[in-house]
CSV table of C-alpha atoms and ligand atoms in Angstrom, one decimal:
chain,number,residue,atom,x,y,z
A,43,LEU,CA,-49.5,-17.7,59.0
A,44,ARG,CA,-47.8,-17.3,62.4
A,45,GLU,CA,-51.1,-17.2,64.1
A,46,LEU,CA,-52.3,-20.3,62.2
A,47,ARG,CA,-49.1,-22.2,63.3
A,48,SER,CA,-49.7,-21.1,67.1
A,49,ILE,CA,-53.4,-22.3,67.1
A,50,PRO,CA,-53.9,-25.4,69.1
A,51,PRO,CA,-57.1,-27.4,68.5
A,52,ALA,CA,-59.1,-25.6,70.9
A,53,THR,CA,-62.4,-25.6,71.8
A,54,THR,CA,-64.8,-23.8,68.9
A,55,ILE,CA,-67.9,-21.9,69.5
A,56,THR,CA,-70.1,-21.4,66.2
A,57,THR,CA,-72.7,-18.8,65.8
A,58,ALA,CA,-74.4,-18.6,62.3
A,59,THR,CA,-75.7,-15.3,61.3
A,60,ALA,CA,-78.2,-14.7,58.3
A,61,SER,CA,-75.4,-15.5,55.7
A,62,ASN,CA,-72.0,-15.9,57.2
A,63,THR,CA,-70.4,-18.2,59.7
A,64,THR,CA,-68.2,-17.3,62.5
A,65,GLU,CA,-66.2,-19.4,64.8
A,66,THR,CA,-64.1,-18.3,67.9
A,67,THR,CA,-61.4,-20.5,68.8
A,68,ALA,CA,-59.3,-19.8,72.2
A,69,ASN,CA,-57.1,-17.6,70.2
A,70,ALA,CA,-58.7,-16.3,66.6
A,71,THR,CA,-61.6,-15.7,64.9
A,72,VAL,CA,-62.3,-18.2,62.3
A,73,MET,CA,-64.7,-16.7,59.8
A,74,GLN,CA,-65.8,-16.7,56.1
A,75,ARG,CA,-63.6,-14.0,53.9
A,76,LEU,CA,-63.8,-12.8,50.8
A,77,PRO,CA,-61.1,-14.4,48.3
A,78,GLY,CA,-57.7,-12.9,48.0
A,79,ALA,CA,-57.2,-15.1,45.2
A,80,ILE,CA,-59.3,-16.2,42.4
A,81,ILE,CA,-58.6,-19.0,39.8
A,82,ILE,CA,-60.5,-17.3,36.7
A,83,GLY,CA,-60.0,-20.0,34.1
A,84,VAL,CA,-59.7,-21.4,31.5
A,85,ARG,CA,-62.4,-23.7,31.6
A,86,LYS,CA,-60.8,-27.3,30.8
A,87,GLY,CA,-57.4,-25.9,31.8
A,88,GLY,CA,-56.6,-27.8,35.1
A,89,THR,CA,-58.5,-25.1,37.2
A,90,ARG,CA,-59.6,-28.2,39.7
A,91,ALA,CA,-56.2,-29.4,39.9
A,92,LEU,CA,-54.8,-25.9,40.6
A,93,LEU,CA,-57.2,-25.6,43.2
A,94,GLU,CA,-56.7,-28.9,45.1
A,95,MET,CA,-53.2,-28.5,44.9
A,96,LEU,CA,-53.0,-25.1,46.5
A,97,SER,CA,-55.3,-26.3,49.1
A,98,LEU,CA,-52.2,-28.4,50.4
A,99,HIS,CA,-50.9,-25.1,51.6
A,100,PRO,CA,-51.7,-24.5,55.5
A,101,GLY,CA,-51.9,-20.9,54.7
A,102,VAL,CA,-54.8,-21.4,52.2
A,103,ALA,CA,-58.3,-22.2,52.6
A,104,VAL,CA,-60.5,-23.1,49.3
A,105,ALA,CA,-64.0,-22.9,48.3
A,106,LYS,CA,-64.6,-26.6,47.1
A,107,ALA,CA,-67.6,-25.8,44.6
A,108,GLU,CA,-67.3,-23.4,41.9
A,109,VAL,CA,-69.2,-20.1,43.0
A,110,HIS,CA,-70.0,-18.4,39.6
A,111,PHE,CA,-70.6,-15.1,41.3
A,112,PHE,CA,-69.2,-12.6,38.8
A,113,ASN,CA,-70.5,-14.3,35.8
A,114,LEU,CA,-74.2,-15.3,36.7
A,115,GLU,CA,-76.5,-12.7,37.1
A,116,GLU,CA,-78.7,-14.4,39.5
A,117,HIS,CA,-75.9,-14.7,41.8
A,118,TYR,CA,-74.1,-11.5,41.4
A,119,HIS,CA,-77.4,-9.6,42.4
A,120,ARG,CA,-77.5,-11.4,45.6
A,121,GLY,CA,-74.6,-9.1,46.5
A,122,LEU,CA,-71.2,-9.7,48.4
A,123,GLY,CA,-72.8,-11.0,51.4
A,124,TRP,CA,-74.1,-14.2,49.6
A,125,TYR,CA,-70.4,-14.5,47.8
A,126,ARG,CA,-68.6,-14.5,51.2
A,127,ALA,CA,-71.1,-16.8,52.6
A,128,GLN,CA,-70.0,-19.3,49.6
A,129,MET,CA,-66.3,-19.3,51.0
A,130,PRO,CA,-64.8,-21.5,53.7
A,131,LEU,CA,-64.0,-20.7,57.1
A,132,SER,CA,-60.6,-19.1,57.5
A,133,LEU,CA,-57.9,-18.1,60.1
A,134,PRO,CA,-56.6,-14.6,60.4
A,135,GLY,CA,-53.6,-14.7,57.7
A,136,GLN,CA,-55.2,-17.4,55.8
A,137,LEU,CA,-55.5,-16.9,52.1
A,138,THR,CA,-59.0,-17.5,50.7
A,139,VAL,CA,-59.0,-19.1,47.0
A,140,GLU,CA,-61.9,-19.6,44.8
A,141,LYS,CA,-62.1,-21.0,41.1
A,142,THR,CA,-64.7,-20.4,38.7
A,143,PRO,CA,-63.2,-20.9,35.1
A,144,GLY,CA,-66.4,-19.1,33.7
A,145,TYR,CA,-65.3,-15.9,34.8
A,146,PHE,CA,-62.2,-15.6,32.3
A,147,ALA,CA,-64.6,-15.6,29.3
A,148,ALA,CA,-67.3,-13.4,30.8
A,149,PRO,CA,-67.6,-10.0,29.6
A,150,GLN,CA,-68.6,-8.4,32.8
A,151,ALA,CA,-66.5,-10.5,35.1
A,152,PRO,CA,-63.3,-8.3,35.3
A,153,GLY,CA,-65.2,-4.8,36.2
A,154,ARG,CA,-67.1,-6.8,38.8
A,155,VAL,CA,-64.1,-8.3,40.3
A,156,ARG,CA,-62.2,-5.3,40.5
A,157,ALA,CA,-65.0,-3.4,42.3
A,158,MET,CA,-64.9,-6.2,44.8
A,159,ASP,CA,-61.4,-6.2,45.6
A,160,ARG,CA,-58.9,-3.9,43.0
A,161,GLY,CA,-55.6,-5.5,44.7
A,162,VAL,CA,-57.2,-9.2,44.6
A,163,ARG,CA,-54.7,-11.7,43.0
A,164,LEU,CA,-55.6,-13.7,39.7
A,165,LEU,CA,-54.5,-17.1,38.5
A,166,LEU,CA,-55.2,-17.9,34.9
A,167,ILE,CA,-54.1,-21.6,34.1
A,168,VAL,CA,-54.0,-22.1,30.2
A,169,ARG,CA,-53.3,-25.0,28.1
A,170,ASP,CA,-52.8,-26.0,24.6
A,171,PRO,CA,-56.0,-24.3,23.1
A,172,ALA,CA,-56.9,-26.8,20.8
A,173,GLU,CA,-56.7,-29.4,23.3
A,174,ARG,CA,-58.7,-27.4,25.4
A,175,LEU,CA,-61.3,-27.1,22.7
A,176,VAL,CA,-61.6,-30.7,22.3
A,177,SER,CA,-61.6,-31.2,26.2
A,178,ASP,CA,-64.5,-28.7,26.3
A,179,TYR,CA,-66.5,-30.6,23.3
A,180,THR,CA,-65.6,-33.9,25.0
A,181,GLN,CA,-67.3,-32.5,28.4
A,182,VAL,CA,-70.6,-31.1,26.6
A,183,LEU,CA,-70.8,-34.5,24.8
A,184,HIS,CA,-70.5,-36.7,27.8
A,185,ASN,CA,-73.1,-34.5,29.6
A,186,ARG,CA,-75.6,-34.7,26.7
A,187,ARG,CA,-75.1,-38.4,26.6
A,188,GLN,CA,-75.7,-38.8,30.3
A,189,ARG,CA,-79.1,-36.8,29.4
A,190,GLY,CA,-79.7,-39.5,26.6
A,191,LYS,CA,-79.4,-36.9,23.9
A,192,LEU,CA,-77.3,-36.9,20.8
A,193,TYR,CA,-74.8,-34.0,20.0
A,194,ARG,CA,-73.1,-33.4,16.7
A,195,PRO,CA,-69.5,-34.4,15.9
A,196,LEU,CA,-66.7,-32.0,16.7
A,197,GLU,CA,-65.8,-31.7,13.1
A,198,ASP,CA,-69.7,-30.6,12.5
A,199,LEU,CA,-69.6,-27.6,14.7
A,200,LEU,CA,-66.0,-26.8,14.1
A,201,LEU,CA,-65.9,-26.4,10.3
A,202,ARG,CA,-68.4,-24.4,7.9
A,203,ALA,CA,-70.0,-26.4,5.1
A,204,ASP,CA,-67.2,-25.3,2.8
A,205,GLY,CA,-64.3,-26.8,5.2
A,206,SER,CA,-63.2,-23.5,6.9
A,207,ILE,CA,-63.0,-22.9,10.5
A,208,ASP,CA,-66.2,-21.5,12.0
A,209,ALA,CA,-65.0,-18.8,14.1
A,210,GLY,CA,-68.4,-18.5,15.8
A,211,TYR,CA,-68.2,-22.1,17.5
A,212,LYS,CA,-68.4,-21.0,21.2
A,213,ALA,CA,-65.8,-23.7,22.4
A,214,LEU,CA,-63.4,-22.3,19.8
A,215,GLN,CA,-64.3,-18.7,21.2
A,216,ARG,CA,-63.2,-20.1,24.7
A,217,SER,CA,-59.8,-20.9,23.3
A,218,LEU,CA,-59.2,-17.4,21.8
A,219,TYR,CA,-57.4,-16.4,25.3
A,220,TYR,CA,-56.1,-12.9,24.0
A,221,GLN,CA,-59.5,-11.6,23.6
A,222,HIS,CA,-60.5,-12.6,27.1
A,223,LEU,CA,-57.4,-11.6,28.6
A,224,GLY,CA,-57.5,-8.2,27.0
A,225,ARG,CA,-60.6,-7.5,29.0
A,226,TRP,CA,-59.0,-8.5,32.4
A,227,LEU,CA,-56.1,-6.2,31.4
A,228,GLU,CA,-58.3,-3.3,30.9
A,229,ARG,CA,-59.0,-3.7,34.8
A,230,PHE,CA,-55.9,-5.3,36.3
A,231,PRO,CA,-52.2,-4.6,35.8
A,232,ARG,CA,-50.4,-7.5,33.9
A,233,ALA,CA,-48.4,-8.2,37.3
A,234,GLN,CA,-51.7,-9.1,39.2
A,235,ILE,CA,-52.3,-11.9,36.6
A,236,HIS,CA,-50.2,-14.9,37.3
A,237,VAL,CA,-50.4,-17.4,34.3
A,238,VAL,CA,-49.9,-21.2,35.3
A,239,ASP,CA,-49.2,-23.6,32.4
A,240,GLY,CA,-51.6,-26.1,32.7
A,241,ASP,CA,-49.6,-28.6,30.4
A,242,ALA,CA,-46.6,-28.2,32.7
A,243,LEU,CA,-48.9,-28.9,35.7
A,244,VAL,CA,-50.0,-32.3,34.5
A,245,GLN,CA,-46.5,-33.2,33.6
A,246,GLU,CA,-44.6,-31.8,37.0
A,247,PRO,CA,-46.8,-30.0,39.2
A,248,PHE,CA,-44.5,-29.1,41.9
A,249,PRO,CA,-42.5,-26.3,39.8
A,250,GLU,CA,-45.9,-24.5,38.9
A,251,LEU,CA,-47.0,-24.8,42.7
A,252,GLN,CA,-43.8,-23.1,43.7
A,253,ARG,CA,-44.1,-20.4,41.2
A,254,ALA,CA,-47.9,-20.0,42.5
A,255,GLU,CA,-46.8,-19.7,45.9
A,256,ARG,CA,-44.5,-16.9,45.3
A,257,PHE,CA,-46.9,-15.0,43.1
A,258,LEU,CA,-49.5,-15.4,46.2
A,259,GLY,CA,-46.9,-14.5,48.7
A,260,LEU,CA,-47.2,-17.7,50.7
A,261,PRO,CA,-44.0,-19.2,52.5
A,262,PRO,CA,-43.1,-22.3,50.8
A,263,ARG,CA,-45.0,-25.1,52.4
A,264,ILE,CA,-46.0,-27.3,49.4
A,265,ALA,CA,-43.1,-30.1,48.8
A,266,PRO,CA,-42.3,-32.5,45.9
A,267,SER,CA,-43.4,-35.2,48.5
A,268,ASN,CA,-47.3,-33.7,48.5
A,269,PHE,CA,-47.6,-35.4,45.0
A,270,TYR,CA,-47.2,-38.9,43.2
A,271,PHE,CA,-47.9,-40.3,39.9
A,272,ASN,CA,-50.7,-42.7,39.6
A,273,SER,CA,-50.1,-44.5,36.8
A,274,THR,CA,-53.5,-46.0,36.9
A,275,LYS,CA,-55.1,-42.2,36.5
A,276,GLY,CA,-52.1,-41.1,34.2
A,277,PHE,CA,-52.2,-38.1,36.7
A,278,TYR,CA,-50.4,-36.9,39.5
A,279,CYS,CA,-52.3,-37.4,42.7
A,280,LEU,CA,-52.0,-35.5,46.1
A,281,LEU,CA,-50.7,-36.5,49.6
A,282,PRO,CA,-51.7,-34.2,51.9
A,283,HIS,CA,-49.7,-33.2,54.9
A,284,ALA,CA,-52.5,-34.7,57.3
A,285,GLY,CA,-52.4,-38.0,55.5
A,286,GLY,CA,-54.4,-39.9,53.0
A,287,ASP,CA,-54.3,-39.3,49.4
A,288,ARG,CA,-56.5,-38.0,47.0
A,289,CYS,CA,-56.9,-38.0,43.1
A,290,LEU,CA,-59.3,-35.8,41.0
A,291,ASP,CA,-62.6,-37.5,40.0
A,292,GLU,CA,-63.2,-39.3,36.7
A,293,SER,CA,-64.7,-36.0,35.1
A,294,LYS,CA,-60.8,-35.2,34.5
A,295,GLY,CA,-58.9,-36.8,32.1
A,296,ARG,CA,-61.8,-38.5,30.1
A,297,PRO,CA,-60.7,-39.9,26.8
A,298,HIS,CA,-61.0,-37.0,24.3
A,299,ALA,CA,-63.7,-37.3,21.4
A,300,PRO,CA,-61.9,-37.7,18.0
A,301,LEU,CA,-61.0,-34.9,15.8
A,302,ARG,CA,-59.7,-35.7,12.2
A,303,ALA,CA,-56.1,-34.9,11.3
A,304,GLY,CA,-57.2,-32.5,8.5
A,305,ALA,CA,-59.5,-30.6,10.8
A,306,ARG,CA,-56.9,-30.5,13.7
A,307,ARG,CA,-54.4,-29.0,11.3
A,308,LYS,CA,-57.1,-26.1,10.2
A,309,LEU,CA,-57.6,-25.5,13.8
A,310,CYS,CA,-54.2,-25.2,14.8
A,311,ARG,CA,-53.3,-22.6,11.7
A,312,PHE,CA,-56.4,-20.5,12.9
A,313,LEU,CA,-55.3,-20.5,16.3
A,314,ARG,CA,-51.4,-19.4,15.5
A,315,GLU,CA,-52.5,-15.7,15.2
A,316,PRO,CA,-54.2,-15.6,18.4
A,317,ASN,CA,-51.8,-17.6,20.2
A,318,GLN,CA,-49.1,-15.4,19.1
A,319,ARG,CA,-51.3,-12.3,20.4
A,320,PHE,CA,-51.7,-14.0,23.8
A,321,PHE,CA,-47.8,-14.7,24.1
A,322,GLN,CA,-47.2,-11.1,23.1
A,323,MET,CA,-49.7,-10.1,26.2
A,324,VAL,CA,-48.0,-12.4,28.7
A,325,GLY,CA,-44.6,-12.0,27.6
A,326,ARG,CA,-43.9,-15.7,27.1
A,327,THR,CA,-44.4,-18.3,24.8
A,328,PHE,CA,-45.9,-21.7,25.2
A,329,ALA,CA,-45.3,-25.2,22.8
A,330,TRP,CA,-48.7,-25.2,21.5
A,331,CYS,CA,-50.0,-26.9,18.2
B,540,LIG,N1,-53.6,-34.0,38.7
B,540,LIG,C1,-54.4,-33.9,37.6
B,540,LIG,N2,-55.4,-35.0,37.5
B,540,LIG,C2,-56.6,-34.7,36.7
B,540,LIG,N3,-56.5,-33.9,35.9
B,540,LIG,C3,-55.8,-32.9,35.9
B,540,LIG,C4,-54.7,-32.9,36.5
B,540,LIG,N4,-53.8,-31.8,36.4
B,540,LIG,C5,-54.3,-31.2,35.5
B,540,LIG,N5,-55.7,-32.2,35.0
B,540,LIG,C6,-56.4,-31.6,33.8
B,540,LIG,O1,-57.6,-30.9,34.1
B,540,LIG,C7,-58.2,-30.8,33.1
B,540,LIG,C8,-59.7,-30.3,33.5
B,540,LIG,O2,-59.5,-28.9,33.9
B,540,LIG,P1,-60.6,-28.0,34.7
B,540,LIG,O3,-60.6,-28.8,36.1
B,540,LIG,O4,-60.1,-26.6,34.6
B,540,LIG,O5,-61.9,-28.4,34.3
B,540,LIG,S1,-63.3,-27.6,34.2
B,540,LIG,O6,-63.3,-26.5,33.5
B,540,LIG,O7,-63.7,-27.3,35.6
B,540,LIG,O8,-64.4,-28.4,34.1
B,540,LIG,C9,-58.4,-32.2,32.7
B,540,LIG,O9,-58.6,-32.0,31.2
B,540,LIG,P2,-59.1,-33.4,30.4
B,540,LIG,O10,-57.8,-34.3,30.7
B,540,LIG,O11,-59.2,-32.9,29.0
B,540,LIG,O12,-60.1,-34.1,31.0
B,540,LIG,C10,-56.9,-32.6,33.2
B,540,LIG,O13,-55.9,-32.7,32.0
């Protein structure tokens, strides 16, 4: 960071190699580096908001697009050189961060991440798993409608013909946080995984960001003045140090598809035990349904 602050906007020489880009300023080498921290999930948990908010920190360089390296075979087999080439340019001392929510539930991801760097810091942003499931369904419904396709109502996917919960429903599987976290804890110590409360991040982002800064070993640079509540969006938006303002796009905060009260009650009852197991694993509780 000292290096970061001391660098004037100097002349930049860019050299692009086969897969990676290196830029040399007067004082430091700007290059693409492997991530020192990864936001591994959960899908629809607030991973984009967390990444964008962390990018307010001058010591952080973020990969804008989801990389899907550790969860997709066709990417993983391209090797670490390819992965590094997806990363942003960063200065020495800056922390590179990427987010791919698909990592969390991918069985092969924890071992692969560890093989890359056993010291990498992991961020897991969670939210009420019932609400997450509805958000997940809403996204799939939206994408199908965009392609002119029909999709079954949520109750049809969530409940069996006899009215009981269908534990095989994919979006429900993704909400069984303890199952996925269990695999990560086989490969990484608990202290290396920081859990962010996604519901709290929506209500009041600053305290969650302070905790994330501390976990990442970053000096405190993100301030309450970096956020403002946008009443049109119904969410906090960002006020970067460099000026301007930025809200997340319309794919975040879509009106959720309906779920009948009876089905929601069954879902909440079903999730009670998995949630308890997750709370035990992370050593804290959340006010979920
Ligand atoms: N500040 C701010 N602005 C907009 N949206 C915010 C913000 N903070 C958190 N969120 C919540 O992020 C939810 C989407 O989560 P993800 O970004 O992880 O989704 S994805 O998995 O990448 O598709 C999204 O969920 P839905 O409301 O269900 O769409 C938002 O509630």
